[in-house]
mmCIF file of C-alpha atoms in Angstrom:
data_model
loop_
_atom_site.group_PDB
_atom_site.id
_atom_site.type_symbol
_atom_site.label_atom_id
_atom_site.label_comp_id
_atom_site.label_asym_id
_atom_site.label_seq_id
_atom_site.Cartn_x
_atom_site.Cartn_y
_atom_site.Cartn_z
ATOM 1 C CA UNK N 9 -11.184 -36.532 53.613
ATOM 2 C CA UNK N 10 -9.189 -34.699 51.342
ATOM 3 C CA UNK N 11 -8.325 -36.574 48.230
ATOM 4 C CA UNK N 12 -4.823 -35.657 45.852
ATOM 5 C CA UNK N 13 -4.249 -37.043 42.459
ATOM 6 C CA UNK N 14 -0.243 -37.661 41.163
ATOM 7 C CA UNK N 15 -0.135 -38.219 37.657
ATOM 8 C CA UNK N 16 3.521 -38.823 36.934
ATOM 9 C CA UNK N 17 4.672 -41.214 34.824
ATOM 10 C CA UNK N 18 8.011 -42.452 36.576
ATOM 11 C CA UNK N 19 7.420 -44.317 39.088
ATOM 12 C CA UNK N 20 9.850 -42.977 41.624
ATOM 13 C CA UNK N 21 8.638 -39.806 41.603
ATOM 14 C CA UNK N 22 5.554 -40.606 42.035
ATOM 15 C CA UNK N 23 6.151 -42.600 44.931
ATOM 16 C CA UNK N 24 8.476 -40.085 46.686
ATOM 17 C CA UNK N 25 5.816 -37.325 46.009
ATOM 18 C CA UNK N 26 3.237 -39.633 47.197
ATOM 19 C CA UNK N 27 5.903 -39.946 50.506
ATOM 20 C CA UNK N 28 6.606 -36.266 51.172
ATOM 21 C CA UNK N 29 2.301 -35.673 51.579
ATOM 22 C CA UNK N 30 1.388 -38.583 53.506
ATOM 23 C CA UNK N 31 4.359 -37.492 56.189
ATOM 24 C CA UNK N 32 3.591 -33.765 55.702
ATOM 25 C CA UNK N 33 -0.631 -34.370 56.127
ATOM 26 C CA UNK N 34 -1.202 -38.268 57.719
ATOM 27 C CA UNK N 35 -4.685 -38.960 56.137
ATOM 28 C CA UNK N 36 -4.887 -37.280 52.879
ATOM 29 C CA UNK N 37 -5.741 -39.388 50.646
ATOM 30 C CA UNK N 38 -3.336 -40.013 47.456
ATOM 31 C CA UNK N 39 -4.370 -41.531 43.971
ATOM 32 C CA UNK N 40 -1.588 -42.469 41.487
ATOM 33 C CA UNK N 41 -1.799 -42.185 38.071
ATOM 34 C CA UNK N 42 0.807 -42.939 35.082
ATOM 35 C CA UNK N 43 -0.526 -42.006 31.936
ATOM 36 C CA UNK N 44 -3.256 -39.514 30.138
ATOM 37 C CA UNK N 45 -5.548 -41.969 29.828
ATOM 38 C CA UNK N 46 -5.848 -43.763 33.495
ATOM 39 C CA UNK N 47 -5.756 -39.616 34.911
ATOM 40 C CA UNK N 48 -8.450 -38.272 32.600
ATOM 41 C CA UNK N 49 -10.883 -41.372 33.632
ATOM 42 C CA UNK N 50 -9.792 -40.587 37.275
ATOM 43 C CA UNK N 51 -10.741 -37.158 36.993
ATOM 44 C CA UNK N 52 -13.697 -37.271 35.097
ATOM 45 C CA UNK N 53 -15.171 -39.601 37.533
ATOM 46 C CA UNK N 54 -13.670 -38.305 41.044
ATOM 47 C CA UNK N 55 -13.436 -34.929 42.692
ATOM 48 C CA UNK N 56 -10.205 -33.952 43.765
ATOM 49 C CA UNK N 57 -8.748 -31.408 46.152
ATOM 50 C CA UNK N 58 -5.476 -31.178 44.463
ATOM 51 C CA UNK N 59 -4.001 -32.304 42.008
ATOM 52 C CA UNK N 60 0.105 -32.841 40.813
ATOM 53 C CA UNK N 61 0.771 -33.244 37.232
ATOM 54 C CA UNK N 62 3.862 -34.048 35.275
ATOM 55 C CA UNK N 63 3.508 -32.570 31.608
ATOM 56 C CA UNK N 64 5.494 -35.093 29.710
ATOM 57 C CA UNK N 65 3.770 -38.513 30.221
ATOM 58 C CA UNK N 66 5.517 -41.302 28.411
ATOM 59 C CA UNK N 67 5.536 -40.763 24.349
ATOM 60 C CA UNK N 68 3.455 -36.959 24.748
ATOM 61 C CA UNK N 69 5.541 -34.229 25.207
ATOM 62 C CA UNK N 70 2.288 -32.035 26.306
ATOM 63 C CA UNK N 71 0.094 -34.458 28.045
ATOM 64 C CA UNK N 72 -0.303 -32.400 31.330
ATOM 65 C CA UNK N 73 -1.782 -29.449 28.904
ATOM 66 C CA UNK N 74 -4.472 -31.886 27.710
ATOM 67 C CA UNK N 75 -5.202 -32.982 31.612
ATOM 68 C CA UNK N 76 -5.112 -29.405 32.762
ATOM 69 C CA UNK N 77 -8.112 -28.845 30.185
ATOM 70 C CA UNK N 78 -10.063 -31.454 31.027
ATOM 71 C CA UNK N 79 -9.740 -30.628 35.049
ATOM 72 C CA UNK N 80 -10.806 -26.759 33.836
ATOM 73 C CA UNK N 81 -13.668 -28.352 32.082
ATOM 74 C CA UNK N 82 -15.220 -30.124 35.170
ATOM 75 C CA UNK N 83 -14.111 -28.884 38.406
ATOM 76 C CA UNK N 84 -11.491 -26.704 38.597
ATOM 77 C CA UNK N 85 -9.284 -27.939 40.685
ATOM 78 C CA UNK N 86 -6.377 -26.530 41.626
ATOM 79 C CA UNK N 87 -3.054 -28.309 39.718
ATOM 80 C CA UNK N 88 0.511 -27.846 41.073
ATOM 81 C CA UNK N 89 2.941 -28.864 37.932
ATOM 82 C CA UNK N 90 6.190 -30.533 38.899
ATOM 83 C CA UNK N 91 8.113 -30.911 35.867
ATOM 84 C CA UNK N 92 11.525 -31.096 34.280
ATOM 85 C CA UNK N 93 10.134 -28.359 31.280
ATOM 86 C CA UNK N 94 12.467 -25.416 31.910
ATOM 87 C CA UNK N 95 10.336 -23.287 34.104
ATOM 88 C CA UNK N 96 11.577 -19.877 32.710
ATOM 89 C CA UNK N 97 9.351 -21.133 29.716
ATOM 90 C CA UNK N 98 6.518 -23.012 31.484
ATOM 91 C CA UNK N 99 5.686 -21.298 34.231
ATOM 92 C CA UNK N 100 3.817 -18.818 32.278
ATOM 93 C CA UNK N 101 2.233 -21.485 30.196
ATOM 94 C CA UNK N 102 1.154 -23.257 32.695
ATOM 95 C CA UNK N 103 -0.145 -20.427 34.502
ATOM 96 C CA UNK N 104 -1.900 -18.956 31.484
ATOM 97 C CA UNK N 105 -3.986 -22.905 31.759
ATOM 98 C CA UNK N 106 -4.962 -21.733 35.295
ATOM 99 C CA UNK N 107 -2.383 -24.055 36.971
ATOM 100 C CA UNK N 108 -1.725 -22.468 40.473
ATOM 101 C CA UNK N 109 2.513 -23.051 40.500
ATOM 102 C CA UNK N 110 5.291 -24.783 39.017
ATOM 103 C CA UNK N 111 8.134 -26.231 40.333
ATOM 104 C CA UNK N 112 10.669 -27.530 38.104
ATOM 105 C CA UNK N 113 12.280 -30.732 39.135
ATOM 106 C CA UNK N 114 15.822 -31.316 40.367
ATOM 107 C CA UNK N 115 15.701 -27.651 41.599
ATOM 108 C CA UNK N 116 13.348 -28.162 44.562
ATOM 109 C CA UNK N 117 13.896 -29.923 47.997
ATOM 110 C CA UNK N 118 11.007 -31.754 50.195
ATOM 111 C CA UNK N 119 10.298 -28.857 52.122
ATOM 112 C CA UNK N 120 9.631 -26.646 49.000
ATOM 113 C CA UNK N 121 7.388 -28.919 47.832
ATOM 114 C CA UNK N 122 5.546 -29.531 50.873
ATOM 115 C CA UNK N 123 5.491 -25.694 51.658
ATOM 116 C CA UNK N 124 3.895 -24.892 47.801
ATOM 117 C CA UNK N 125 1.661 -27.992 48.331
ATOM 118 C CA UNK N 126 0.032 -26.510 51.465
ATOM 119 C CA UNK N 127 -0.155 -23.530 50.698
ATOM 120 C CA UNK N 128 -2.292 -24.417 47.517
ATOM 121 C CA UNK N 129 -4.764 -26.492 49.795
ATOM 122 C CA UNK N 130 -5.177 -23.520 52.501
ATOM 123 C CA UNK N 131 -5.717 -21.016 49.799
ATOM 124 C CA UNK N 132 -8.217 -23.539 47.756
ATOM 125 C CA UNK N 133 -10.563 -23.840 51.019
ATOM 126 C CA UNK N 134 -9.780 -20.718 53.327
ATOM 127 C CA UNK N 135 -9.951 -18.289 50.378
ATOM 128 C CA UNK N 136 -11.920 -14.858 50.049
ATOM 129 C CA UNK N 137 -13.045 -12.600 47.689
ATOM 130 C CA UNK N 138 -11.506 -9.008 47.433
ATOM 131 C CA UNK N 139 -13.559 -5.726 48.782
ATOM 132 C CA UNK N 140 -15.394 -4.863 45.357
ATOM 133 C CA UNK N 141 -14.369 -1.472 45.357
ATOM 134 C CA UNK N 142 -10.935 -1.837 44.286
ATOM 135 C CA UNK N 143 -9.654 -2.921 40.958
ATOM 136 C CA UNK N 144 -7.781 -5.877 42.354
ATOM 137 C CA UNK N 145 -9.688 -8.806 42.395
ATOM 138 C CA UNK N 146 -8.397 -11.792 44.396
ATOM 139 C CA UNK N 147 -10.144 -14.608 44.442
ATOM 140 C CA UNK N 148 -7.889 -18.080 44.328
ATOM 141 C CA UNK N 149 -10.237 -20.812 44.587
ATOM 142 C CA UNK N 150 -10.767 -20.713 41.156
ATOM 143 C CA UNK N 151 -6.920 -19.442 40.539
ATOM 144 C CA UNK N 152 -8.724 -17.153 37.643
ATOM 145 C CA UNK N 153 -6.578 -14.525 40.401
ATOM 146 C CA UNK N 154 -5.328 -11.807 40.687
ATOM 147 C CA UNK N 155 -6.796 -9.892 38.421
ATOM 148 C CA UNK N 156 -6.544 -6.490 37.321
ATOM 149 C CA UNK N 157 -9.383 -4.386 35.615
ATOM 150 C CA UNK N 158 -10.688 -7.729 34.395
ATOM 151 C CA UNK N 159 -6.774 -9.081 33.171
ATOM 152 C CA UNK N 160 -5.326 -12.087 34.727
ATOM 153 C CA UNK N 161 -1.908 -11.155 36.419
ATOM 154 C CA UNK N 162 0.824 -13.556 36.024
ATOM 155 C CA UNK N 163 2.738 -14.026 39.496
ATOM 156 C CA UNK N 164 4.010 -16.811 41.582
ATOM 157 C CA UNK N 165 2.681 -18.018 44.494
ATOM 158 C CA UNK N 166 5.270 -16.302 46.993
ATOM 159 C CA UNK N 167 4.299 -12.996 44.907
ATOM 160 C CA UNK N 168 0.525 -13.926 44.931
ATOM 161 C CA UNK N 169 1.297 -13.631 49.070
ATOM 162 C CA UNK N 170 2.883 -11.015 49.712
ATOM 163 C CA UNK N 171 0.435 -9.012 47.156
ATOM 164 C CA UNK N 172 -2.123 -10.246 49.392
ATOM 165 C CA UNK N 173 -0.330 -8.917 52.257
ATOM 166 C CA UNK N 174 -0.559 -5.708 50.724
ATOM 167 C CA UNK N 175 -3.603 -5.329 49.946
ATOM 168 C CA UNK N 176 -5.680 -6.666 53.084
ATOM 169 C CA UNK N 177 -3.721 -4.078 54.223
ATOM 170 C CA UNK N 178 -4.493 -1.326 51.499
ATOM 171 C CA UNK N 179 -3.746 2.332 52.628
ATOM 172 C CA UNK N 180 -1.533 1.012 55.714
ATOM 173 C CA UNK N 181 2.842 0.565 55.574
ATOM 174 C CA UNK N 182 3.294 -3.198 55.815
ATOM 175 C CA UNK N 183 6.614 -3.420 57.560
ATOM 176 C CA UNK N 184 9.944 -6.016 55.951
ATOM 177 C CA UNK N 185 9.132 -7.678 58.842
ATOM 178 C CA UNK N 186 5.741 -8.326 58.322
ATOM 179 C CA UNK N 187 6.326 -9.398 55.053
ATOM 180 C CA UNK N 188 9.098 -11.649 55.886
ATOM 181 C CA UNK N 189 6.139 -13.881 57.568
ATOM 182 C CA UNK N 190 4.509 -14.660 53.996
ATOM 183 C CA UNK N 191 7.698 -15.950 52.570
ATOM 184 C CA UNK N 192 9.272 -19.487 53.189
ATOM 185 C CA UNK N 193 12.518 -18.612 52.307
ATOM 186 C CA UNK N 194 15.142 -15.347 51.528
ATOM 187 C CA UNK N 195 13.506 -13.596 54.670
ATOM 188 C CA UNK N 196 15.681 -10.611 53.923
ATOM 189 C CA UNK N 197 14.649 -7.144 52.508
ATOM 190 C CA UNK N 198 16.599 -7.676 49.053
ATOM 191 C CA UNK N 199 14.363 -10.503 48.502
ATOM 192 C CA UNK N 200 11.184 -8.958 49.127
ATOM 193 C CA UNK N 201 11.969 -5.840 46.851
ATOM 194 C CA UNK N 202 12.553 -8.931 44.510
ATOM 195 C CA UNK N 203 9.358 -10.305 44.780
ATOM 196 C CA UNK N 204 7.519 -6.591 44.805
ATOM 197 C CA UNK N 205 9.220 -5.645 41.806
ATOM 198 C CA UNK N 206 8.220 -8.857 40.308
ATOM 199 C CA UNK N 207 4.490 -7.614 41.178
ATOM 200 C CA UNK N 208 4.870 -4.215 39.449
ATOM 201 C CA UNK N 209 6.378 -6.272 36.225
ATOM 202 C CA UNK N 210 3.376 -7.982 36.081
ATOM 203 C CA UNK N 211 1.025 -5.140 36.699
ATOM 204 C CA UNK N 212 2.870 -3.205 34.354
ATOM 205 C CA UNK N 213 2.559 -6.096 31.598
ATOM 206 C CA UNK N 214 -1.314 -5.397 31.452
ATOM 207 C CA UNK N 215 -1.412 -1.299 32.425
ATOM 208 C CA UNK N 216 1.801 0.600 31.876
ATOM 209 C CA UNK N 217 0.554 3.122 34.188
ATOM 210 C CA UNK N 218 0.067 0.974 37.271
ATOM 211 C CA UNK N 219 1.854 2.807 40.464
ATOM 212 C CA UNK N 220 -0.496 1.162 43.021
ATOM 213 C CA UNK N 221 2.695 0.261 45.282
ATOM 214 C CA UNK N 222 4.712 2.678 47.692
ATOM 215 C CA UNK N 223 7.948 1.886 48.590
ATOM 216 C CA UNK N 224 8.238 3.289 51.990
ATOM 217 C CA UNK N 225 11.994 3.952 52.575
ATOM 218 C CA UNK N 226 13.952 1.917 54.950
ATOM 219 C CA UNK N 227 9.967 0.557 56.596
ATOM 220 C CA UNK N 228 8.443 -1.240 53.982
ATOM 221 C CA UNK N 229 5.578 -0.615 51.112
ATOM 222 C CA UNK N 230 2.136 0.493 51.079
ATOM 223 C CA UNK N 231 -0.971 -0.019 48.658
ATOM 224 C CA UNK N 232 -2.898 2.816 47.900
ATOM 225 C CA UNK N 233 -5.816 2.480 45.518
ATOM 226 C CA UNK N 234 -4.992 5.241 42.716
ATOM 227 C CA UNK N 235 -8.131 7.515 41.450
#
């Protein structure tokens, strides 16, 4: 059975999270925690498939940082962070702690949630390392992923898709439209040059040089492993 954790301190939320996965996945499992002390014990003595973490719990600001480390420290699990923390700051933070994505509350509806939620729990069991050959290494059961030439790449999780797109398909055009099929939203080909040119930021951020994407004019892009 798979088994979810909530640790969010207002009740509400926690309930309505609770709510959105038990009518998304009937049989899942779903623990609810309120505080860092009640979630550590939880983790430290249960093994969890997922788990969603608030990072303000009652009086500490940074709770959720302190619970991320201690999941890191035992199991690894993947974490999806839903907080009200401005996620133009703490999405990279969070990342950084191996969290898998961050959604920032008020600025999500059910389905976005749901859709990032199961996503996370295909790509935790159904995941598979990258061909060793390349420099790209993929790997996001333990979310250590993407990497490249041994650096973490910061990216999220739409991005993390449609980079996998690309690559499984290294060497071939992957058409708008077959990239429109990785994306939950903005299937349109302004958005996806969004998201690949968010991919080449974050390349960039670790090799200046990286030029591993073609943009294919008016079809699509290509990976091509550079010598």
């Amino acid at each position: 059975m798979t088994r979810v954790a909530i640790i969010e301190d207002d009740l509400p939320t926690s309930n309505q999270l609770a709510g959105w996965i038990a009518a998304a996945r009937p049989g899942i499992q779903v623990d609810q925690w309120f505080n860092r002390d009640d979630a550590e014990a939880a983790i430290a003595r249960e093994r969890y498939d997922l788990v969603v973490l608030d990072i303000e719990l009652g009086r500490e600001r940074h709770a959720g940082v302190a619970i991320i480390n201690a999941i890191n420290k035992r199991h690894a699990t993947p974490v999806l962070v839903v907080s009200a923390m401005p996620a133009a700051i703490y999405r990279s933070i969070m990342k950084a702690l191996d969290a898998w994505d961050y959604l920032q509350k008020t600025t999500f509806e059910e389905a976005d949630f749901i859709d990032t939620f199961l996503e996370i729990l295909r790509a935790a069991k159904d995941s598979k390392p990258a061909a060793p050959a390349s420099e790209l290494a993929m790997d996001p059961l333990r979310q250590r992923t993407p990497t490249w030439r041994g650096q973490r790449i910061n990216l999220p999780l739409t991005a993390q898709r449609i980079l996998a797109a690309l690559f499984e398909r290294r060497g071939q055009v992957v058409s708008y439209e077959d990239l429109f099929e990785v994306v939950k939203s903005g299937r349109n080909r302004d958005n996806i040059r969004k998201h690949v040119s968010t991919i080449r930021d974050a390349f960039r951020e670790i090799d200046p040089g990286f030029e591993c994407i073609e943009n294919i004019p008016m079809r699509g892009f290509r990976w091509t492993d550079k010598a």
